[in-house]
XYZ file of C-alpha atoms in Angstrom:
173
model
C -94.882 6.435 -165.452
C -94.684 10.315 -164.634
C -99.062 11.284 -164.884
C -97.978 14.911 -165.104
C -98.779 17.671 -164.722
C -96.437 18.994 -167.225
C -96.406 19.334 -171.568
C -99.225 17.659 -172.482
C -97.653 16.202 -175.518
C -94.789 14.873 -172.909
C -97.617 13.245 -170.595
C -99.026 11.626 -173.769
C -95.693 9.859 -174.633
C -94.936 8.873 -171.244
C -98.589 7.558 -170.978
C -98.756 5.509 -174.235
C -95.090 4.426 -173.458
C -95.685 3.241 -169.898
C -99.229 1.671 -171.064
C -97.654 -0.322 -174.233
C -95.344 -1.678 -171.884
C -97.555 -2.702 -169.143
C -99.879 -4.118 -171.730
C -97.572 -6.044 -173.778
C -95.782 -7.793 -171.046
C -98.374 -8.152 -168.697
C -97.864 -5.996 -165.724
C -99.390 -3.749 -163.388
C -98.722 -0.153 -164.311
C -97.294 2.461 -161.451
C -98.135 5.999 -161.782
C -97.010 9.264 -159.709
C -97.546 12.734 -160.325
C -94.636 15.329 -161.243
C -95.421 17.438 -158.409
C -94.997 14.697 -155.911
C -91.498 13.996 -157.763
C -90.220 17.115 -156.847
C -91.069 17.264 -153.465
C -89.856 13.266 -152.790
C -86.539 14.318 -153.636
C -86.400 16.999 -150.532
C -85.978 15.787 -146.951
C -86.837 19.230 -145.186
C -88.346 20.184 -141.632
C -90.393 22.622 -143.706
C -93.458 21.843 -146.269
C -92.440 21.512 -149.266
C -94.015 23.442 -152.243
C -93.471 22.040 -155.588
C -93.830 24.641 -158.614
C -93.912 23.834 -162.377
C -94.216 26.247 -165.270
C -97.216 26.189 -166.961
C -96.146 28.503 -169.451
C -99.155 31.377 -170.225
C -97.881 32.720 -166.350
C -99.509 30.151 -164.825
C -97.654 27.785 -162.530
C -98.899 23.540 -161.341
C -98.057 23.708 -157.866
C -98.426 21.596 -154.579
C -97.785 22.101 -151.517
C -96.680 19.320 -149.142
C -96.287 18.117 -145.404
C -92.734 18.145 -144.007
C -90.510 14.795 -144.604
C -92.139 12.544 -142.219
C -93.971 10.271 -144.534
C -92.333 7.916 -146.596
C -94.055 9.687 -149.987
C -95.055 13.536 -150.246
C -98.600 14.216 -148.454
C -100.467 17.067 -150.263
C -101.612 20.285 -147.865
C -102.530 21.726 -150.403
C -103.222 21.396 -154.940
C -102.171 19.684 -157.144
C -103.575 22.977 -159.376
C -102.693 25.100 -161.994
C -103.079 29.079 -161.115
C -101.672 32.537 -162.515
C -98.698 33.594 -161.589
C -100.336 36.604 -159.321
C -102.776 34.426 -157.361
C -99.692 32.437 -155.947
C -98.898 35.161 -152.977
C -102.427 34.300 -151.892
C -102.202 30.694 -151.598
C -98.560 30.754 -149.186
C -99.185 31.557 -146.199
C -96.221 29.364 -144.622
C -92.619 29.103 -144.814
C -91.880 25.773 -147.542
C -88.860 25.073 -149.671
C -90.017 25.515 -152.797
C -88.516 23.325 -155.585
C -89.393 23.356 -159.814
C -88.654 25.356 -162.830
C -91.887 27.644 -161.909
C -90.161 29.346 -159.346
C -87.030 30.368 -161.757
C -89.448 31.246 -164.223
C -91.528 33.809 -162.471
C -89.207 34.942 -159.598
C -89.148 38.706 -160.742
C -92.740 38.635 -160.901
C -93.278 37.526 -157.331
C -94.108 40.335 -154.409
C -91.800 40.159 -151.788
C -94.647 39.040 -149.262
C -94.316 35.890 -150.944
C -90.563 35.717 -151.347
C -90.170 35.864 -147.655
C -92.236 32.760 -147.329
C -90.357 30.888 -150.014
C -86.605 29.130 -148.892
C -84.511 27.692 -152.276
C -81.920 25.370 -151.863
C -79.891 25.147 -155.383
C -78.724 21.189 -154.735
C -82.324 19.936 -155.949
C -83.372 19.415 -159.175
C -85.971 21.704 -160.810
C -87.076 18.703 -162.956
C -89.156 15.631 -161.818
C -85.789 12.824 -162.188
C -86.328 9.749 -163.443
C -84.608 7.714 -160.023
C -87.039 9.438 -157.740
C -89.926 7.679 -160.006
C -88.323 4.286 -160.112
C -87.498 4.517 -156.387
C -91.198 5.452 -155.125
C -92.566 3.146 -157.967
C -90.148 0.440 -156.511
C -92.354 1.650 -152.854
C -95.608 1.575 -154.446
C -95.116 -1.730 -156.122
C -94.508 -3.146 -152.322
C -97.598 -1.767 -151.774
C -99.351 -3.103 -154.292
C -100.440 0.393 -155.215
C -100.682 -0.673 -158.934
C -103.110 -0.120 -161.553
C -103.805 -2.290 -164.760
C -102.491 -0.438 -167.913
C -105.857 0.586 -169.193
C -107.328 2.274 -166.513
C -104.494 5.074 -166.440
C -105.506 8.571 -166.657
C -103.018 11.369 -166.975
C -103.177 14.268 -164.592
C -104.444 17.119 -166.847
C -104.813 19.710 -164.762
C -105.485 22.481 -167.201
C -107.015 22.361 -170.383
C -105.035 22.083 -174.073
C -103.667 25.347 -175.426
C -106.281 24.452 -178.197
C -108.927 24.190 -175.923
C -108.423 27.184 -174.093
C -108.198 29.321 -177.307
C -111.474 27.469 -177.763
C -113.320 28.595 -174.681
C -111.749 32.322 -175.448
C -109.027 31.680 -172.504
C -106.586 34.606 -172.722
C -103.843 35.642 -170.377
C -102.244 38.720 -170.647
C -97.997 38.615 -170.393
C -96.603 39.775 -166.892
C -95.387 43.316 -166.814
């Protein structure tokens, strides 16, 4: 099951979903965050920074060591920052991958951009066969957990919750 980050409504259905199933049919439950998706579906020399739109121009992201490792190794996140913090947390050439990056391009400085190396053949969406393949890994592994001790990656808070707590960001200009 995909733990996010991501629409929390989306994490909640996946969760429920992957948790019914595990429960009812008695098995252990595999889970692996949509950041770590992204970036298992690049083999790349470079790190590998995986950006999602978090909508309010704020971006999930994670960076991660090169392609040696048989699953994505975080450097760095996974997080959830405004658009205009991102130029100070890439400091290194990556490939970036995600829909945050199409998103927000126009609002990135071009000290950042220089940093940043797309290539268009990757999805910008966590995929489905990257899950079951690394779940497939995991289960090997027996890197498993028992359906009710899931707990999705909410990285940020509800939009409710942040209106709550008087959480406001202003729209890029």
């Amino acid at each position: 099951v995909g733990q996010g980050p991501g629409s929390f409504t989306g994490i909640r259905v996946a969760a429920n979903m992957g948790k019914s199933f595990s429960y009812i049919y008695n098995k252990p439950l595999v889970t692996i965050d949509s950041l770590v998706l992204l970036a298992a579906a690049i083999a790349t020399e470079l790190p590998v920074l995986s950006i999602i739109n978090a909508y309010k121009n704020m971006v999930y992201f994670g960076i991660f060591e090169p392609a040696k490792n048989p699953e994505p190794i975080y450097q760095q996140g996974p997080t959830a920052v405004p658009v205009q913090r991102l130029a100070n947390m890439i400091t290194q050439d990556v490939v970036v991958v995600g829909d945050g990056f199409e998103t927000y391009q126009k609002y990135l400085p071009e000290s950042l951009k220089i940093h940043l190396h797309r290539n268009s053949q990757f999805s910008d969406h966590p995929q489905a066969e990257t899950l079951g393949l690394l779940a497939e890994k995991r289960v090997q592994q027996n890197k498993t957990i028992e359906w009710n001790s899931f707990v999705p990656l909410y990285i940020r808070a509800s939009e409710a919750e942040e209106n709550k707590r008087g959480i406001l960001i202003s729209p890029l200009k």
